[in-house]
């Protein structure tokens, strides 16, 4: 699998001090260094003596193969290219005086990598430090190819590379320790061995991946130091833009790896278009995110937005709402933002694998998948969406460590109807907090509970509409320390099943019967009258619990 050298910066960042500490964990004694410990590092670039160095702002240059005078020259040239720091190989006595002097003159930090630490392991350790920096600050680059590669690596358990049409790697992720010999040779040699490229051409791999969305397996090649791989093409119509490779690491690839690769390839296509034309993918993706948010919340004209987003304005769309259920009062907004960004990436891959032109948007502290339905397809109902949501929630629960819940909010007949369906999902998720054991629910099944909640909300806003006798019963409990009102409500909810309610209250059935008779005597209720029962139930729910209110498509809370 070819690996190039001109890589865009990975998401996240770290200081030189962070990198030194990370490498010290890999080897004893750790690296030698000079310069400011707070020097910011955003990228890692491998370079050898004599190779051109251009526009390396924020990068740490790994000077592979540079020793003696060549190391001094690399320090000077890296500084001239505006690099943040340069790493050179050192002996047991640390950085040489000549390298230290050159670094001081050029104003650049230098990291000395001991001979016992291979360059590929050093690079993996540095990227781990960068990734940690990403997790500890708000994720503002969540849509780039490095984030996508990391998401695919997480979902597939593999080592991932995203390549352009010229077989140059534009992003990669996965454990460096699990990379095979072919990948290591490709990184250090700056190109894939021609023998492996010839093998791929002979097997017709590139021809197959350019023909559609087939996931092509490439068997292990022990003589080349290559483990088993899967590859899919990234194509825009008939134009090939690149490929995504997943190398099998220390454990087998996940069962759903082919499905995840299809979703990732759809997401990567738009980003590789920007890479191909050297555009600002981050700015364009931010614009797409803003437009998607506008479509979800109804802030912009739906047909106009559809044209920008490549959607058919006449298409229907399903909406699935997801909440990570972060622990209340955790107080760590930065980690919560990072967790939502990670979940958005995972959800985007799942959504793109399930439906073309899928959108995933953060809004109101929750995540929403908008899944356009092809015009020619008849409505399929909620069952397929529930299965998809269950798989998604299981993955998110495993990877984020939170009690994720989802609601299949329903079908918007037109794109302009999406905000109202989004509101259904938001309100249903709020209602679902009372049932943490439920992973996925549909708005249709929650409708009765939502009707009751909305009715209580209306009653709460109309204080003149009350059942005074029942309100007095609640007041009696407060004054006398009794539990008549709650016992009566549970009795009404259980349709008069004394055994069930007594067990729930942990009292004898005769005790419950006595409480109900006492409540009837105090209120004058006629439990044989259905209107008495309904009015009492509503009043008791209103007085014993505060109804939730969510009445805008974009609630402020």
GROMACS .gro file of C-alpha atoms in nm, residues 147-489:
model
  343
  147UNK     CA    1  -1.040   1.223   1.162
  148UNK     CA    2  -1.217   0.998   0.911
  149UNK     CA    3  -0.918   0.762   0.900
  150UNK     CA    4  -0.910   0.746   1.279
  151UNK     CA    5  -1.283   0.671   1.290
  152UNK     CA    6  -1.243   0.389   1.037
  153UNK     CA    7  -0.947   0.248   1.232
  154UNK     CA    8  -1.156   0.249   1.550
  155UNK     CA    9  -1.456   0.081   1.385
  156UNK     CA   10  -1.259  -0.182   1.192
  157UNK     CA   11  -0.974  -0.260   1.439
  158UNK     CA   12  -0.731  -0.209   1.151
  159UNK     CA   13  -0.451   0.017   1.031
  160UNK     CA   14  -0.597   0.268   0.784
  161UNK     CA   15  -0.459   0.474   0.497
  162UNK     CA   16  -0.642   0.714   0.267
  163UNK     CA   17  -0.467   0.762  -0.067
  164UNK     CA   18  -0.521   0.998  -0.358
  165UNK     CA   19  -0.535   0.889  -0.721
  166UNK     CA   20  -0.154   0.903  -0.747
  167UNK     CA   21  -0.118   0.648  -0.463
  168UNK     CA   22   0.008   0.910  -0.217
  169UNK     CA   23  -0.123   0.888   0.137
  170UNK     CA   24  -0.321   1.194   0.241
  171UNK     CA   25  -0.424   1.058   0.583
  172UNK     CA   26  -0.365   0.755   0.798
  173UNK     CA   27  -0.445   0.616   1.142
  174UNK     CA   28  -0.410   0.309   1.357
  175UNK     CA   29  -0.146   0.166   1.584
  176UNK     CA   30   0.208   0.205   1.450
  177UNK     CA   31   0.307  -0.108   1.641
  178UNK     CA   32   0.056  -0.310   1.436
  179UNK     CA   33   0.175  -0.178   1.099
  180UNK     CA   34   0.335  -0.448   0.887
  181UNK     CA   35   0.681  -0.441   0.728
  182UNK     CA   36   0.544  -0.315   0.396
  183UNK     CA   37   0.399  -0.008   0.565
  184UNK     CA   38   0.720   0.059   0.757
  185UNK     CA   39   0.929   0.032   0.441
  186UNK     CA   40   0.686   0.259   0.261
  187UNK     CA   41   0.711   0.527   0.530
  188UNK     CA   42   1.090   0.519   0.551
  189UNK     CA   43   1.141   0.477   0.177
  190UNK     CA   44   0.886   0.746   0.094
  191UNK     CA   45   0.714   0.523  -0.163
  192UNK     CA   46   0.561   0.178  -0.194
  193UNK     CA   47   0.791  -0.094  -0.332
  194UNK     CA   48   0.730  -0.135  -0.704
  195UNK     CA   49   0.696  -0.511  -0.658
  196UNK     CA   50   0.381  -0.463  -0.449
  197UNK     CA   51   0.236  -0.210  -0.692
  198UNK     CA   52   0.296  -0.458  -0.974
  199UNK     CA   53   0.119  -0.727  -0.772
  200UNK     CA   54  -0.185  -0.503  -0.724
  201UNK     CA   55  -0.199  -0.421  -1.094
  202UNK     CA   56  -0.164  -0.788  -1.184
  203UNK     CA   57  -0.452  -0.880  -0.953
  204UNK     CA   58  -0.672  -0.615  -1.110
  205UNK     CA   59  -0.724  -0.445  -0.773
  206UNK     CA   60  -0.724  -0.089  -0.903
  207UNK     CA   61  -0.949  -0.179  -1.196
  208UNK     CA   62  -1.206  -0.327  -0.957
  209UNK     CA   63  -1.207  -0.043  -0.703
  210UNK     CA   64  -1.249   0.218  -0.976
  211UNK     CA   65  -1.557   0.042  -1.111
  212UNK     CA   66  -1.786   0.105  -0.813
  213UNK     CA   67  -1.814   0.051  -0.439
  214UNK     CA   68  -1.676  -0.304  -0.424
  215UNK     CA   69  -1.459  -0.381  -0.122
  216UNK     CA   70  -1.166  -0.581  -0.261
  217UNK     CA   71  -0.960  -0.815  -0.040
  218UNK     CA   72  -0.586  -0.844  -0.094
  219UNK     CA   73  -0.440  -1.159   0.060
  220UNK     CA   74  -0.138  -1.168   0.286
  221UNK     CA   75   0.197  -1.163   0.105
  222UNK     CA   76   0.452  -1.292   0.362
  223UNK     CA   77   0.747  -1.261   0.124
  224UNK     CA   78   0.675  -0.888   0.092
  225UNK     CA   79   0.602  -0.834   0.461
  226UNK     CA   80   0.239  -0.752   0.383
  227UNK     CA   81  -0.054  -0.865   0.592
  228UNK     CA   82  -0.409  -0.907   0.461
  229UNK     CA   83  -0.579  -0.587   0.346
  230UNK     CA   84  -0.917  -0.459   0.228
  231UNK     CA   85  -0.946  -0.168  -0.013
  232UNK     CA   86  -1.231   0.039  -0.156
  233UNK     CA   87  -1.225   0.307  -0.422
  234UNK     CA   88  -1.318   0.669  -0.360
  235UNK     CA   89  -1.492   0.779  -0.677
  236UNK     CA   90  -1.688   1.081  -0.800
  237UNK     CA   91  -1.908   0.934  -1.070
  238UNK     CA   92  -1.667   0.775  -1.317
  239UNK     CA   93  -1.370   0.973  -1.190
  240UNK     CA   94  -1.142   0.786  -0.945
  241UNK     CA   95  -1.021   1.009  -0.663
  242UNK     CA   96  -0.834   0.762  -0.446
  243UNK     CA   97  -0.867   0.461  -0.218
  244UNK     CA   98  -0.908   0.364   0.147
  245UNK     CA   99  -0.698   0.073   0.272
  246UNK     CA  100  -0.746  -0.122   0.595
  247UNK     CA  101  -0.459  -0.349   0.698
  248UNK     CA  102  -0.532  -0.628   0.943
  249UNK     CA  103  -0.344  -0.566   1.267
  250UNK     CA  104  -0.303  -0.772   1.583
  251UNK     CA  105  -0.666  -0.888   1.577
  252UNK     CA  106  -0.906  -0.977   1.295
  253UNK     CA  107  -1.091  -0.699   1.120
  254UNK     CA  108  -1.442  -0.626   1.250
  255UNK     CA  109  -1.728  -0.814   1.084
  256UNK     CA  110  -1.884  -0.495   0.946
  257UNK     CA  111  -1.559  -0.359   0.800
  258UNK     CA  112  -1.683  -0.370   0.437
  259UNK     CA  113  -1.997  -0.173   0.530
  260UNK     CA  114  -1.792   0.085   0.721
  261UNK     CA  115  -1.554   0.121   0.426
  262UNK     CA  116  -1.843   0.198   0.192
  263UNK     CA  117  -1.966   0.470   0.423
  264UNK     CA  118  -1.617   0.615   0.466
  265UNK     CA  119  -1.559   0.619   0.089
  266UNK     CA  120  -1.874   0.826   0.036
  267UNK     CA  121  -1.764   1.075   0.302
  268UNK     CA  122  -1.409   1.092   0.169
  269UNK     CA  123  -1.511   1.171  -0.190
  270UNK     CA  124  -1.600   1.536  -0.123
  271UNK     CA  125  -1.287   1.586   0.086
  272UNK     CA  126  -1.058   1.437  -0.180
  273UNK     CA  127  -1.210   1.670  -0.440
  274UNK     CA  128  -1.083   1.958  -0.227
  275UNK     CA  129  -0.746   1.788  -0.181
  276UNK     CA  130  -0.715   1.727  -0.555
  277UNK     CA  131  -0.777   2.093  -0.635
  278UNK     CA  132  -0.573   2.207  -0.331
  279UNK     CA  133  -0.883   2.372  -0.185
  280UNK     CA  134  -0.963   2.442   0.178
  281UNK     CA  135  -1.157   2.131   0.273
  282UNK     CA  136  -1.202   2.249   0.630
  283UNK     CA  137  -1.377   2.569   0.522
  284UNK     CA  138  -1.602   2.389   0.273
  285UNK     CA  139  -1.693   2.120   0.523
  286UNK     CA  140  -1.776   2.384   0.783
  287UNK     CA  141  -2.003   2.548   0.528
  288UNK     CA  142  -2.173   2.214   0.456
  289UNK     CA  143  -2.220   2.158   0.828
  290UNK     CA  144  -2.379   2.501   0.864
  291UNK     CA  145  -2.613   2.435   0.572
  292UNK     CA  146  -2.707   2.095   0.713
  293UNK     CA  147  -2.781   2.258   1.047
  294UNK     CA  148  -3.003   2.510   0.869
  295UNK     CA  149  -3.194   2.232   0.695
  296UNK     CA  150  -3.246   2.048   1.025
  297UNK     CA  151  -3.370   2.350   1.221
  298UNK     CA  152  -3.561   2.528   0.942
  299UNK     CA  153  -3.353   2.843   0.950
  300UNK     CA  154  -3.299   2.850   0.572
  301UNK     CA  155  -3.507   2.775   0.264
  302UNK     CA  156  -3.515   2.396   0.219
  303UNK     CA  157  -3.515   2.378  -0.166
  304UNK     CA  158  -3.221   2.620  -0.189
  305UNK     CA  159  -3.028   2.426   0.074
  306UNK     CA  160  -3.104   2.099  -0.106
  307UNK     CA  161  -2.940   2.232  -0.421
  308UNK     CA  162  -2.624   2.320  -0.227
  309UNK     CA  163  -2.617   1.985  -0.047
  310UNK     CA  164  -2.683   1.775  -0.356
  311UNK     CA  165  -3.025   1.653  -0.239
  312UNK     CA  166  -3.350   1.617  -0.431
  313UNK     CA  167  -3.592   1.877  -0.285
  314UNK     CA  168  -3.882   1.640  -0.356
  315UNK     CA  169  -3.724   1.353  -0.163
  316UNK     CA  170  -3.859   1.237   0.168
  317UNK     CA  171  -3.616   1.186   0.454
  318UNK     CA  172  -3.604   1.000   0.782
  319UNK     CA  173  -3.461   1.159   1.095
  320UNK     CA  174  -3.290   0.964   1.373
  321UNK     CA  175  -3.204   1.152   1.695
  322UNK     CA  176  -2.920   1.039   1.922
  323UNK     CA  177  -2.813   1.155   2.269
  324UNK     CA  178  -2.485   1.046   2.430
  325UNK     CA  179  -2.636   1.086   2.778
  326UNK     CA  180  -2.323   1.247   2.922
  327UNK     CA  181  -2.333   1.232   3.303
  328UNK     CA  182  -2.518   1.534   3.440
  329UNK     CA  183  -2.305   1.786   3.624
  330UNK     CA  184  -1.974   1.643   3.500
  331UNK     CA  185  -1.859   2.000   3.436
  332UNK     CA  186  -1.607   1.899   3.170
  333UNK     CA  187  -1.736   2.078   2.861
  334UNK     CA  188  -1.413   2.022   2.667
  335UNK     CA  189  -1.428   1.644   2.700
  336UNK     CA  190  -1.800   1.646   2.624
  337UNK     CA  191  -1.733   1.841   2.302
  338UNK     CA  192  -1.455   1.601   2.206
  339UNK     CA  193  -1.680   1.301   2.276
  340UNK     CA  194  -1.960   1.448   2.062
  341UNK     CA  195  -1.713   1.516   1.780
  342UNK     CA  196  -1.589   1.155   1.796
  343UNK     CA  197  -1.948   1.027   1.800
  344UNK     CA  198  -2.036   1.250   1.503
  345UNK     CA  199  -1.757   1.091   1.300
  346UNK     CA  200  -1.868   0.739   1.390
  347UNK     CA  201  -2.232   0.822   1.318
  348UNK     CA  202  -2.138   0.982   0.985
  349UNK     CA  203  -1.966   0.664   0.865
  350UNK     CA  204  -2.264   0.449   0.971
  351UNK     CA  205  -2.512   0.689   0.808
  352UNK     CA  206  -2.318   0.714   0.482
  353UNK     CA  207  -2.294   0.334   0.468
  354UNK     CA  208  -2.672   0.308   0.514
  355UNK     CA  209  -2.796   0.582   0.281
  356UNK     CA  210  -2.648   0.799   0.003
  357UNK     CA  211  -2.633   1.174   0.079
  358UNK     CA  212  -2.688   1.113   0.450
  359UNK     CA  213  -2.626   1.412   0.678
  360UNK     CA  214  -2.520   1.405   1.042
  361UNK     CA  215  -2.564   1.728   1.238
  362UNK     CA  216  -2.508   1.839   1.598
  363UNK     CA  217  -2.794   2.047   1.739
  364UNK     CA  218  -2.933   2.114   2.087
  365UNK     CA  219  -2.656   1.903   2.241
  366UNK     CA  220  -2.774   1.598   2.046
  367UNK     CA  221  -2.684   1.431   1.715
  368UNK     CA  222  -2.925   1.394   1.424
  369UNK     CA  223  -2.900   1.177   1.115
  370UNK     CA  224  -3.099   1.298   0.815
  371UNK     CA  225  -3.139   1.003   0.580
  372UNK     CA  226  -3.285   1.106   0.240
  373UNK     CA  227  -3.512   0.845   0.087
  374UNK     CA  228  -3.479   0.785  -0.288
  375UNK     CA  229  -3.785   0.921  -0.470
  376UNK     CA  230  -3.851   0.593  -0.647
  377UNK     CA  231  -3.846   0.382  -0.329
  378UNK     CA  232  -4.173   0.310  -0.145
  379UNK     CA  233  -4.179   0.389   0.229
  380UNK     CA  234  -4.016   0.103   0.417
  381UNK     CA  235  -4.147   0.175   0.768
  382UNK     CA  236  -3.949   0.205   1.087
  383UNK     CA  237  -3.817  -0.152   1.122
  384UNK     CA  238  -3.502  -0.113   0.903
  385UNK     CA  239  -3.422   0.218   1.071
  386UNK     CA  240  -3.461   0.064   1.417
  387UNK     CA  241  -3.215  -0.213   1.325
  388UNK     CA  242  -2.970   0.045   1.190
  389UNK     CA  243  -3.008   0.262   1.501
  390UNK     CA  244  -2.956  -0.038   1.730
  391UNK     CA  245  -2.627  -0.119   1.557
  392UNK     CA  246  -2.521   0.245   1.579
  393UNK     CA  247  -2.609   0.279   1.948
  394UNK     CA  248  -2.427  -0.045   2.034
  395UNK     CA  249  -2.114   0.089   1.864
  396UNK     CA  250  -2.139   0.431   2.027
  397UNK     CA  251  -2.199   0.283   2.373
  398UNK     CA  252  -1.891   0.064   2.333
  399UNK     CA  253  -1.663   0.339   2.202
  400UNK     CA  254  -1.779   0.640   2.405
  401UNK     CA  255  -1.855   0.468   2.734
  402UNK     CA  256  -2.183   0.656   2.779
  403UNK     CA  257  -2.546   0.542   2.793
  404UNK     CA  258  -2.635   0.637   2.436
  405UNK     CA  259  -3.004   0.638   2.337
  406UNK     CA  260  -3.169   0.696   2.000
  407UNK     CA  261  -3.516   0.773   1.869
  408UNK     CA  262  -3.637   0.704   1.517
  409UNK     CA  263  -3.822   1.034   1.488
  410UNK     CA  264  -4.013   0.959   1.170
  411UNK     CA  265  -4.040   1.043   0.801
  412UNK     CA  266  -4.045   1.396   0.661
  413UNK     CA  267  -4.252   1.387   0.341
  414UNK     CA  268  -4.060   1.690   0.211
  415UNK     CA  269  -3.725   1.835   0.310
  416UNK     CA  270  -3.911   2.140   0.443
  417UNK     CA  271  -4.078   1.912   0.700
  418UNK     CA  272  -3.746   1.801   0.853
  419UNK     CA  273  -3.748   2.062   1.137
  420UNK     CA  274  -4.082   1.937   1.271
  421UNK     CA  275  -3.960   1.576   1.262
  422UNK     CA  276  -3.638   1.686   1.431
  423UNK     CA  277  -3.850   1.841   1.707
  424UNK     CA  278  -4.027   1.507   1.754
  425UNK     CA  279  -3.690   1.340   1.802
  426UNK     CA  280  -3.571   1.604   2.048
  427UNK     CA  281  -3.883   1.577   2.263
  428UNK     CA  282  -3.888   1.198   2.246
  429UNK     CA  283  -3.523   1.180   2.360
  430UNK     CA  284  -3.611   1.404   2.652
  431UNK     CA  285  -3.895   1.171   2.745
  432UNK     CA  286  -3.670   0.864   2.707
  433UNK     CA  287  -3.444   0.981   2.993
  434UNK     CA  288  -3.690   0.814   3.233
  435UNK     CA  289  -3.612   0.474   3.073
  436UNK     CA  290  -3.228   0.448   3.067
  437UNK     CA  291  -3.247   0.075   2.997
  438UNK     CA  292  -3.400   0.143   2.652
  439UNK     CA  293  -3.145   0.187   2.374
  440UNK     CA  294  -3.368   0.265   2.075
  441UNK     CA  295  -3.730   0.373   2.055
  442UNK     CA  296  -3.957   0.511   1.785
  443UNK     CA  297  -4.164   0.826   1.802
  444UNK     CA  298  -4.470   0.622   1.701
  445UNK     CA  299  -4.438   0.399   2.009
  446UNK     CA  300  -4.374   0.699   2.234
  447UNK     CA  301  -4.671   0.898   2.098
  448UNK     CA  302  -4.917   0.807   2.381
  449UNK     CA  303  -4.668   0.918   2.647
  450UNK     CA  304  -4.596   1.236   2.451
  451UNK     CA  305  -4.970   1.312   2.421
  452UNK     CA  306  -5.009   1.279   2.799
  453UNK     CA  307  -4.707   1.501   2.858
  454UNK     CA  308  -4.836   1.766   2.618
  455UNK     CA  309  -5.178   1.755   2.781
  456UNK     CA  310  -5.020   1.810   3.122
  457UNK     CA  311  -4.822   2.098   2.974
  458UNK     CA  312  -5.145   2.259   2.853
  459UNK     CA  313  -5.308   2.210   3.192
  460UNK     CA  314  -5.009   2.361   3.367
  461UNK     CA  315  -5.052   2.674   3.154
  462UNK     CA  316  -5.424   2.695   3.240
  463UNK     CA  317  -5.439   2.723   3.622
  464UNK     CA  318  -5.816   2.772   3.611
  465UNK     CA  319  -5.865   2.415   3.486
  466UNK     CA  320  -5.820   2.204   3.797
  467UNK     CA  321  -5.975   1.925   4.007
  468UNK     CA  322  -5.970   2.100   4.350
  469UNK     CA  323  -6.047   1.790   4.555
  470UNK     CA  324  -5.745   1.603   4.415
  471UNK     CA  325  -5.522   1.908   4.468
  472UNK     CA  326  -5.643   1.910   4.829
  473UNK     CA  327  -5.547   1.542   4.862
  474UNK     CA  328  -5.187   1.626   4.769
  475UNK     CA  329  -5.194   1.906   5.027
  476UNK     CA  330  -5.327   1.663   5.290
  477UNK     CA  331  -5.030   1.431   5.230
  478UNK     CA  332  -4.790   1.718   5.278
  479UNK     CA  333  -4.954   1.826   5.603
  480UNK     CA  334  -4.994   1.479   5.756
  481UNK     CA  335  -4.699   1.285   5.612
  482UNK     CA  336  -4.923   1.033   5.433
  483UNK     CA  337  -4.884   0.885   5.084
  484UNK     CA  338  -5.245   0.873   4.968
  485UNK     CA  339  -5.205   1.072   4.646
  486UNK     CA  340  -4.916   0.868   4.504
  487UNK     CA  341  -5.083   0.542   4.606
  488UNK     CA  342  -5.404   0.649   4.427
  489UNK     CA  343  -5.213   0.749   4.111
   0.00000   0.00000   0.00000
